[in-house]
Each structure stands twice: as structure tokens, then as C-alpha cells.
XYZ file of C-alpha atoms in Angstrom:
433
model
C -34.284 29.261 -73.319
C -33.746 32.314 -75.119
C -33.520 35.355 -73.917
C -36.298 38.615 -74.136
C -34.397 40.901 -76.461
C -34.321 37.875 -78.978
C -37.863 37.398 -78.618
C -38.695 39.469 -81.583
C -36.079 38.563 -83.770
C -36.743 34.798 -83.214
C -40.099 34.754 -83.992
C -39.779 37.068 -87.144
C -37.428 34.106 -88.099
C -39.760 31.514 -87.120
C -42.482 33.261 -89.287
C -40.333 33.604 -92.738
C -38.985 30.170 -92.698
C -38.545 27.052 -90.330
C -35.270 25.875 -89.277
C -33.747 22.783 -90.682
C -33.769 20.778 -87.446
C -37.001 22.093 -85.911
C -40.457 21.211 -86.379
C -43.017 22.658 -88.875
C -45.822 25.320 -87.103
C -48.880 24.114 -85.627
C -50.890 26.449 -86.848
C -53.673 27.537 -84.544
C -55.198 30.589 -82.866
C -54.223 30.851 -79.671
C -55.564 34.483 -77.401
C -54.164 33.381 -74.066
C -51.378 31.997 -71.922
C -53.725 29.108 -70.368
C -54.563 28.051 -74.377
C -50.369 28.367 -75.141
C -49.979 25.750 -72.084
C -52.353 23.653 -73.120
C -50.713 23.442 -76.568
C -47.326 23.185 -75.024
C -48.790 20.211 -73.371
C -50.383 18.579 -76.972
C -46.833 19.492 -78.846
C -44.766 17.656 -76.265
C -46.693 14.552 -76.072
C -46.546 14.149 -79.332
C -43.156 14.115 -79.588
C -41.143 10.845 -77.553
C -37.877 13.318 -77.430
C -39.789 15.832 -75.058
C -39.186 16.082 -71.680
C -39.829 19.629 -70.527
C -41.341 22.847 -72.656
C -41.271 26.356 -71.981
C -43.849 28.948 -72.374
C -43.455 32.860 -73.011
C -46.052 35.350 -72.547
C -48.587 33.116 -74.245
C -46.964 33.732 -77.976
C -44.651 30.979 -78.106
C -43.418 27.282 -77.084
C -40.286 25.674 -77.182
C -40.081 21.850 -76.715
C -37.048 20.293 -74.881
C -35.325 16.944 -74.502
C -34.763 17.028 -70.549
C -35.716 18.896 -67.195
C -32.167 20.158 -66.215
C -32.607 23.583 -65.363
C -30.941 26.505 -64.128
C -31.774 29.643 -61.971
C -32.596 32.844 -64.433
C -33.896 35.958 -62.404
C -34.568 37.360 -65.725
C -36.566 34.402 -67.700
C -39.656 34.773 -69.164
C -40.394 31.499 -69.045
C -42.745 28.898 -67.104
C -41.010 25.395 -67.605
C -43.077 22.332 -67.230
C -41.682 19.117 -66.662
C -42.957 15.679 -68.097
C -43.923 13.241 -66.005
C -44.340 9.568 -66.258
C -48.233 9.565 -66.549
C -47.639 12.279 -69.532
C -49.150 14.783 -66.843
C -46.587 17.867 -66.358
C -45.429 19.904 -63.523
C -44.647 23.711 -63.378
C -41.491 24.299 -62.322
C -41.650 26.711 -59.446
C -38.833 29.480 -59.516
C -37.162 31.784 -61.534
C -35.457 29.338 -63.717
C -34.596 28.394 -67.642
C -33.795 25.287 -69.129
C -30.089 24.209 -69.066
C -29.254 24.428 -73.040
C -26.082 22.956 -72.656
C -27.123 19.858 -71.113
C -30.890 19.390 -72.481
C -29.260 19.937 -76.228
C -27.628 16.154 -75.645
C -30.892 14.615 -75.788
C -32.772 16.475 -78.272
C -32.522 19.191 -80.593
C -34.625 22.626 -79.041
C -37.710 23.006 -80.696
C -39.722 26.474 -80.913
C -43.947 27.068 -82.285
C -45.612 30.054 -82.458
C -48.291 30.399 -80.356
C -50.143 32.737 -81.802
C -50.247 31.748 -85.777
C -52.199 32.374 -88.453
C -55.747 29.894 -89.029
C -55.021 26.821 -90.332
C -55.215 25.504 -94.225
C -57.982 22.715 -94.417
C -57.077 19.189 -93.509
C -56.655 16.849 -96.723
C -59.184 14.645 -95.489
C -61.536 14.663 -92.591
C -61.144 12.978 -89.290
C -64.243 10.640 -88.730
C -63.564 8.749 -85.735
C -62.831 5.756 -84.012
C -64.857 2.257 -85.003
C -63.591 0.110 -82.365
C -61.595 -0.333 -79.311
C -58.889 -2.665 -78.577
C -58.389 -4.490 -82.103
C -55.251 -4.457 -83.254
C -53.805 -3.018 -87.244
C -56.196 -2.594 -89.522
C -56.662 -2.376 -93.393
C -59.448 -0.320 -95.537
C -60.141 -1.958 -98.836
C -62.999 -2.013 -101.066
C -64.896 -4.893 -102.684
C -67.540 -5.405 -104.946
C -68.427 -1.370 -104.558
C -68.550 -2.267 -100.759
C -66.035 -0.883 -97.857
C -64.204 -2.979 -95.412
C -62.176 -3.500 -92.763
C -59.807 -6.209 -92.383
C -58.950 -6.143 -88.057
C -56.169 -8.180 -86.375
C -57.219 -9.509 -83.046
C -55.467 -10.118 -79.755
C -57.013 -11.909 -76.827
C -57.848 -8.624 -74.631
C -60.181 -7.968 -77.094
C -63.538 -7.880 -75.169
C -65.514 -9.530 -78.322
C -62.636 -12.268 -79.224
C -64.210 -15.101 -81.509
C -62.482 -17.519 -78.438
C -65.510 -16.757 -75.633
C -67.700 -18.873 -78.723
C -65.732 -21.048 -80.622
C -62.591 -23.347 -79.101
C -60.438 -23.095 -82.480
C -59.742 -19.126 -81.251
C -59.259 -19.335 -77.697
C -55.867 -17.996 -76.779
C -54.862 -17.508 -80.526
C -54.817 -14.282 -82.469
C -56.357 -13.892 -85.335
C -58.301 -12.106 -88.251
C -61.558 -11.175 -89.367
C -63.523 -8.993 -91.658
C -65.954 -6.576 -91.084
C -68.919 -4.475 -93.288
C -67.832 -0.940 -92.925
C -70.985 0.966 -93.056
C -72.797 -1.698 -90.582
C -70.321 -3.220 -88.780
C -71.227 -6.366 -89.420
C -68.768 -9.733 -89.626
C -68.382 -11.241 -93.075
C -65.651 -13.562 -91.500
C -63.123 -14.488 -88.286
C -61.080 -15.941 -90.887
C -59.824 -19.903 -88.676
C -57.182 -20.039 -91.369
C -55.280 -16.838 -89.629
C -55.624 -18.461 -86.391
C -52.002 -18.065 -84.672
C -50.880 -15.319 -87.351
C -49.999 -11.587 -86.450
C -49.526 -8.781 -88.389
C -52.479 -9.387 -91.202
C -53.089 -7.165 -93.742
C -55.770 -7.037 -97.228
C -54.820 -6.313 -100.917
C -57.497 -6.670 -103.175
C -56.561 -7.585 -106.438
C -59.076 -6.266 -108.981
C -57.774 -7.289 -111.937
C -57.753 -11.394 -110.844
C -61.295 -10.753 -108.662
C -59.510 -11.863 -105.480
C -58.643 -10.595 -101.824
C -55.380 -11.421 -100.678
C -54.125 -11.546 -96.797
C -50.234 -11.846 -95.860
C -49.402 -11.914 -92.075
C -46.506 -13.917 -90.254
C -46.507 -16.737 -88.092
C -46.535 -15.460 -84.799
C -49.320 -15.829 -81.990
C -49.793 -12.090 -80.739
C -52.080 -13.351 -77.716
C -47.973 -14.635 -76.825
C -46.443 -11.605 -77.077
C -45.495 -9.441 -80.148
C -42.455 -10.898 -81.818
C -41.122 -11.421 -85.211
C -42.408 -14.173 -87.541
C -39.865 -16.083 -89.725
C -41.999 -16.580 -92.866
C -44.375 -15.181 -94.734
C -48.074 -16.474 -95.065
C -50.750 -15.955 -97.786
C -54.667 -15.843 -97.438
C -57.148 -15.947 -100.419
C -60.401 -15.774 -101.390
C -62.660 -14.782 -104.349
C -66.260 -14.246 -102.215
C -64.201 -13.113 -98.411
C -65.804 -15.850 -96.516
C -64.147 -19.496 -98.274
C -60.247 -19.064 -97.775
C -57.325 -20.764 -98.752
C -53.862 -20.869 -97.079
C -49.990 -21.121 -98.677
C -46.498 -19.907 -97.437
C -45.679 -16.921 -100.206
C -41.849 -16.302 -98.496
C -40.192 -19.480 -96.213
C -36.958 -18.316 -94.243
C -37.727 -14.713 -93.938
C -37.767 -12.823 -90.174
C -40.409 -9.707 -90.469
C -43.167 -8.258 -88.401
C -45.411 -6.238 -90.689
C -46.078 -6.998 -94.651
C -48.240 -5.521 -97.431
C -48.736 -6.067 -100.946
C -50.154 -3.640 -103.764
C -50.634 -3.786 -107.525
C -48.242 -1.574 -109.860
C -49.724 -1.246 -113.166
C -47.052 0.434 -114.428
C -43.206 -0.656 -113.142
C -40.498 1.765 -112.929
C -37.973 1.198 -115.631
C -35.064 0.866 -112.771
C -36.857 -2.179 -111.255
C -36.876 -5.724 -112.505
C -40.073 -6.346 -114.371
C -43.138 -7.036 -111.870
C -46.479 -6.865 -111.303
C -46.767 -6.503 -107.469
C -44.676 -5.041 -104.902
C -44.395 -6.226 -100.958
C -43.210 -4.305 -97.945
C -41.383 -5.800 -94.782
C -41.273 -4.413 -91.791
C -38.462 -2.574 -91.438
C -38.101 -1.438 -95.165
C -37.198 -4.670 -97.182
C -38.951 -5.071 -100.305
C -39.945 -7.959 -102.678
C -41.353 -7.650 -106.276
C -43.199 -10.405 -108.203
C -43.922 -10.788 -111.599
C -46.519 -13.781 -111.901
C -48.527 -13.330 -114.672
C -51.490 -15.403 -113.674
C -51.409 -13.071 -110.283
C -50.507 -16.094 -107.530
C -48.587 -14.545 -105.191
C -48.214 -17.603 -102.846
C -44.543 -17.846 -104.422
C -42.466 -15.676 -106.748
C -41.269 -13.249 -104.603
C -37.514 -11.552 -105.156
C -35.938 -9.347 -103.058
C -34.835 -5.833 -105.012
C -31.933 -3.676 -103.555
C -33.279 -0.277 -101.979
C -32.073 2.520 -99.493
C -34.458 3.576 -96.220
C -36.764 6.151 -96.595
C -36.110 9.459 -94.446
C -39.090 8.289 -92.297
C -39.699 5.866 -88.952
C -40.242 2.181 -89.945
C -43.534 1.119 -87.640
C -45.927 -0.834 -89.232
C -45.347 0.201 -92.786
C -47.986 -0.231 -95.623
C -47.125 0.289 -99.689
C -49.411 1.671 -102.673
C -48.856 2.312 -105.929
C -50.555 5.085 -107.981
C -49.511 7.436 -111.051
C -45.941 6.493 -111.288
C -45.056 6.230 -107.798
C -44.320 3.698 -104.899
C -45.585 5.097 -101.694
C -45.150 4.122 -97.901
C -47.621 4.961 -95.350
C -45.590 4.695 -91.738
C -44.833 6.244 -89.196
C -44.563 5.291 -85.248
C -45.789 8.818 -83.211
C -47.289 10.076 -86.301
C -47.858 8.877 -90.138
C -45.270 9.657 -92.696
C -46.096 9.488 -96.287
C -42.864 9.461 -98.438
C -42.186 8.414 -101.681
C -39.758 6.923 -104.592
C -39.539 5.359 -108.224
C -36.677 3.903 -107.743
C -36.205 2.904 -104.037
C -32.811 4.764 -103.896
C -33.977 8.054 -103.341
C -37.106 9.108 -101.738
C -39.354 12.057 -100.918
C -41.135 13.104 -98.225
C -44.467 14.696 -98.465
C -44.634 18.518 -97.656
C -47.551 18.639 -95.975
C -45.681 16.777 -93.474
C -46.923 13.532 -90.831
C -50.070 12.475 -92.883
C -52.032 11.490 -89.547
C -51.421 12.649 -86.187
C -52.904 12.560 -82.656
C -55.950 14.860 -82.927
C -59.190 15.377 -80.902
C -61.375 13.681 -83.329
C -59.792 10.312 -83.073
C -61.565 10.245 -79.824
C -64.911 10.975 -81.108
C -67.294 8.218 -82.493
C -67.782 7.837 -86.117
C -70.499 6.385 -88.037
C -69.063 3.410 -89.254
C -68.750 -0.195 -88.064
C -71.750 -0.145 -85.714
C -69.758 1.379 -82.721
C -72.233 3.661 -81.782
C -73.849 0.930 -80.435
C -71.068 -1.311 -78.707
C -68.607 2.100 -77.520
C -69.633 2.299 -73.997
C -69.215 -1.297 -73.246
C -66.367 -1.842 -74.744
C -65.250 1.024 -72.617
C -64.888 4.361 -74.719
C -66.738 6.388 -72.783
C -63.695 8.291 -70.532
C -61.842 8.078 -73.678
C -64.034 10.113 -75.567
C -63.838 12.841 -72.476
C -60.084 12.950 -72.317
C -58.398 12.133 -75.673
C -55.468 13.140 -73.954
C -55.052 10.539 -71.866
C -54.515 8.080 -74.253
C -54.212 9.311 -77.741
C -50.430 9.654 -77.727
C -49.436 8.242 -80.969
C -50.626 7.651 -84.533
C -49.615 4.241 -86.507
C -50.097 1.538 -88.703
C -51.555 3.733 -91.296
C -53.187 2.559 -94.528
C -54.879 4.515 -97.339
C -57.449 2.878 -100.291
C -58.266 2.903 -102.879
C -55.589 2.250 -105.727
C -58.535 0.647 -108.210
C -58.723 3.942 -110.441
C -62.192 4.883 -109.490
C -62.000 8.577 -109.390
C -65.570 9.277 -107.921
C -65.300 7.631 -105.070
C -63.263 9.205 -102.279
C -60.288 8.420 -100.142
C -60.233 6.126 -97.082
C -57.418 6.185 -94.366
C -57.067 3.621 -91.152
C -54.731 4.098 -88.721
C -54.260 2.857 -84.640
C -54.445 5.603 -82.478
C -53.256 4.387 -79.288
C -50.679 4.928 -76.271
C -48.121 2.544 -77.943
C -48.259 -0.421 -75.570
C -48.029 2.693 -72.198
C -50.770 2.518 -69.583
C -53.291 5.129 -70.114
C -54.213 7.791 -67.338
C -56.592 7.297 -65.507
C -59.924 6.920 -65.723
C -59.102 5.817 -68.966
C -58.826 1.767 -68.813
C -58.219 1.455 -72.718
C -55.401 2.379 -74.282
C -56.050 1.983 -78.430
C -58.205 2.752 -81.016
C -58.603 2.663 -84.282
C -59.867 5.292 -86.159
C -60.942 6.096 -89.917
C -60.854 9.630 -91.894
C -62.264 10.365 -95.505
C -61.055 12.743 -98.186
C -62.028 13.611 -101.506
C -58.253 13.802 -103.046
C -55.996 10.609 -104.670
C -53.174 9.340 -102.940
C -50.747 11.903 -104.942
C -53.013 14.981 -104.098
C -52.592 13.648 -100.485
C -48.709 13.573 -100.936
């Protein structure tokens, strides 16, 4: 830790610009040290290199990579140590944390406490609409919103209590946004992970690509590529877009207009982690026609990636404790949003929205001590997706993402450890950049 006659200097620092290696501000009014703690507390578990933080006379944090400390008659700080169950432990004694050592794990991390009030959110935070379901998309069809849901057997409404064809397989379905309602458990997923929706406008048709992998056997890789399509979202038809290829998650979107350092094509494909595949069918079949393009990996974490296209530029929602936005037109260099993670672990991911009917199924599927104590659970933000690329200007922005432990047990009383959640905006996907 640093010491008190630095305390000025450092956060005068902190205040005119952020340090290469640390963190940008959380910016939030804090008036006490019990509201610094409990932001020390947020901060860390947010981040999977934290192990210990430090606060100093409730106007500032600094995150650390281990426990190790030494004895400091003179610190200012209170250390608090990480545990397992993401609780944390004060440190009793007059102690600081052992730079030397702690800097081999992670690089020291400092936040104001006391900052000024925040700049409005891009978009607003509306809530979870289920619990337990695995990655979602958002799309819209026909005027209408949906969601297109992967589901895994501990899913408490699984299509397999009803109908044999599901039991022990993982699937997907669609659902009515607004009422929650099921247009489809889609049989022709059944056994495939990893789904996700494009809908192509321009050819009137939804398109699905997931792998071939059973995720009520475990989550592992697939080694092809499989397509789903329909033209009404209930009638579906199957094909094999990419044979001989080893990926978890895919998506596809529409580029209108193809940057000049790319191979002609109509529609670009992401693979989890970072491969990409272009296609230039004119009559808009993607169940073959896909060629892989040479590309460098984006300065961001490669979970469950998604891909859209809009005003010139390809852009990659992913992310893994929080969503990254980044960019390119060429898929050698890349840039990464300044607003910095796109989604994050907030409060309101615990709340329940509007949408999807969950008002009425939360409590039995078990929400109800996840709502009290989002921070039990709501570790981690992935497996984000934003729509809708289809030029309509009015209409606003829709984000998905999982907001979830990450495959940890939640602390008790919470039982369930995922959600996923939905947040609206009024800006296009470049204002959100």
C-alpha cells in the first residue's frame, strides 16, 4: 500500500488521468468509510485477479492480486481478504499488503472513493426475464421482439418433463418478448449447444447456428457447425453450414457494405475464440459457403463472442467478467470502445423486468433471495448480444447478456446461480461504441 504523505499526490494523479495498467474510475458518491468498503467489496468481485483490497479513510480503494501482508505500525489501511464464498475478512492488525509479492499476481489497482456523479448509462438496465436458461439472443421479427434461449436440463421448465424427444438433451426455443410466451422448443436443436439467431431481413428468414454438442453432458467443444431455418419461426429446417471445424460459440450477421480489405461477402461468422468466416452467397443460403479470412485477436477476452455489422464497422460483443465492445474494418487492427466494459455486474440485473412473463414464474423458479442479495451471485457479465442491425432508426436498442456466477456455487441462501437479463437504449450500436 502506499504510504500517507503520497496520499494526496496519488489521488491528484488518479483524478487528471488513469494509469496505463489500472482500471478506469467507478464513479460514485461515496460520504463514508462503511459505503468505501462496501465498494471495495463490489470492485474486487468483479475482478477474477483480486484477492485482497485496501481501504483508506473512506476516500480511496486499491484492489490486489493476493493476501500476503506485512506488519505497518504506520498504515492507514484496513485490508480485507477474499474468501472462497466471495465473502471477505478484515485483517486484524496493523498491517499493509506485501507489494513485492502481491505485484506477481496482479498489477495494484487504485479508485477513488469519493468521485464525482456519474455520466448516464448508454442504455438502461431492465432486468432479468428468466432464471437458469442458458445464452441468449435478442432479435426482432415481423416488428415483434424475441428471444432465442439455449436450454440445459437443470432448467426447472425443460420441454423433457412433457415431451420424450427432450429428455436429457439440450436444446432451443423461442420466446415472445413482451409476453413471454413460446413460439417454439425448436426438436431440430435437440442435442446442439451454443445456439444463436440472425435474422436475415433482406431474404425474410431467421437463421440459427449452434454446434453439435449435448450441454445436459457437459460443456465441451462441437466439431462442426450446424444451421437452423425458418421463414414463419415455428416450421424449421436443418443442414451442416461448416463440417470439420472444433468451436464452442458462433454468430452470423449481415454486412451491407464489405470492407475493401476483405474478400467480397455478404455475411460474416464468429467462432469462439476469434476465428472468422465470410460468405458471399448471393441467394443468402448460408448452409455452405463459408471461408475462413486471416485476422489478429481483438484486445478483449474471448467468452461467448457475438458479431454485428453497422455503418462501416465489424463489431464484437464479448467479454467473460464483463462485456467488451471492440471494433475493426479490417480484422488486423481493432479498437476498443472508450466507454469501456459495455455490461457489467450491476444491482439491476437482479431486479425483475417486464418482459417475458417472469413476473409471474420468478419466485418459483427461485429468484426471490436473488433479488435480495445480487451479490451473492451476480459475479460476472457474458454472452452479450445487441439488436437491431435492420436500419430502423425509431426503434431503440436491445442488449442480452447472462449474468451469472460463471459455473461457482452461489452463497447462500441463494440456490441459483444465473440469469439472464435485458437493458434498452435509445442510441445505435456506434453511439454505444
Amino acid at each position: 500500500m502506499i504510504t500517507n504523505m503520497a496520499i494526496s499526490a496519488l489521488v491528484l494523479l488518479l483524478l487528471l488521468a488513469v494509469a496505463p495498467n489500472s482500471h478506469a474510475f467507478e464513479l460514485s458518491k461515496i460520504s463514508n468509510q462503511s459505503e468505501c468498503i462496501a465498494k471495495g467489496k463490489l470492485l474486487c468481485n468483479a475482478d477474477s485477479n483480486c484477492h485482497a483490497y485496501g481501504v483508506h479513510s473512506g476516500n480511496m480503494i486499491q484492489l490486489h492480486g493476493c493476501n500476503k501482508t506485512i506488519p505497518d505500525p504506520s498504515s492507514p489501511w484496513q485490508i480485507y481478504s477474499r474468501q472462497q464464498d466471495n465473502t471477505y475478512v478484515l485483517i486484524p492488525g496493523a498491517i499493509n499488503v506485501n507489494e513485492s509479492e502481491c505485484a506477481v499476481h496482479a498489477t495494484t489497482m487504485s479508485h477513488a472513493c469519493d468521485d464525482p456523479p456519474p455520466s448516464p448509462e448508454p442504455y438502461t438496465v431492465e432486468g432479468a426475464v428468466d432464471v437458469g436458461t442458458l445464452e441468449n439472443s435478442i432479435m426482432r421479427w415481423n416488428g415483434e421482439m424475441y428471444l432465442l434461449e439455449n436450454i440445459g436440463c437443470n432448467y426447472i421448465d425443460h420441454a423433457g418433463h412433457w415431451d420424450p424427444q427432450y429428455a436429457g438433451n439440450s436444446y432451443a426455443r423461442i420466446r415472445h418478448l413482451s409476453t413471454g410466451n413460446i413460439v417454439a422448443n425448436i426438436s431440430q436443436t435437440i442435442g446442439h449447444a451454443f445456439v444463436s439467431a440472425f435474422t436475415d431481413y433482406e431474404n425474410n428468414r431467421m437463421w440459427l447456428f449452434g454446434i453439435n454438442q449435448n450441454r445436459c453432458h457437459g460443456t465441451k467443444r462441437g466439431n462442426l457447425v450446424r444451421s437452423f431455418w425458418s421463414s414463419d419461426l415455428v416450421s424449421w429446417e436443418m443442414a451442416t453450414a461448416i463440417p470439420n471445424f472444433t468451436t464452442y460459440n458462433v454468430e452470423v450477421t449481415k454486412v451491407d457494405t464489405p470492407s475493401p480489405a476483405l474478400p467480397p461477402h455478404k455475411y460474416i461468422m464468429i467462432l469462439e475464440s476469434f476465428y472468422f468466416m465470410i460468405n458471399n452467397n448471393a441467394d443468402g443460403n448460408l448452409t455452405h459457403g463459408w471461408t475462413l479470412i486471416k485476422s489478429q485477436n481483438p484486445p478483449a477476452p474471448s467468452g461467448g463472442p457475438s458479431i454485428r455489422w453497422s455503418e462501416g464497422y465489424y463489431y464484437i460483443i464479448t467479454g467473460g467478467h464483463t462485456v467488451d465492445l471492440v471494433r475493426t474494418q479490417d480484422f488486423q487492427t481493432w479498437e476498443s470502445s472508450k466507454r469501456g466494459p459495455l455490461i457489467h455486474p450491476t444491482p439491476a440485473d437482479a431486479q425483475i423486468s417486464p418482459y417475458a412473463g417472469f413476473n409471474a414464474s420468478a419466485d418459483r423458479k427461485g429468484f426471490g433471495p436473488m433479488k435480495d442479495h445480487y451479490e451473492l451471485w451476480d459475479w460476472n457479465s457474458n454472452d452479450g448480444d445487441v439488436c437491431c442491425m435492420d436500419g430502423n432508426t425509431s426503434a431503440p436498442s436491445w442488449l442480452v447478456w447472462g449474468a451469472s456466477t460463471q459455473g461457482r456455487a452461489p452463497t447462500p441462501p441463494v440456490k441459483q446461480g444465473c440469469v439472464n437479463a435485458v437493458g434498452k437504449g435509445n442510441m445505435s450500436l456506434p453511439e454505444l461504441f
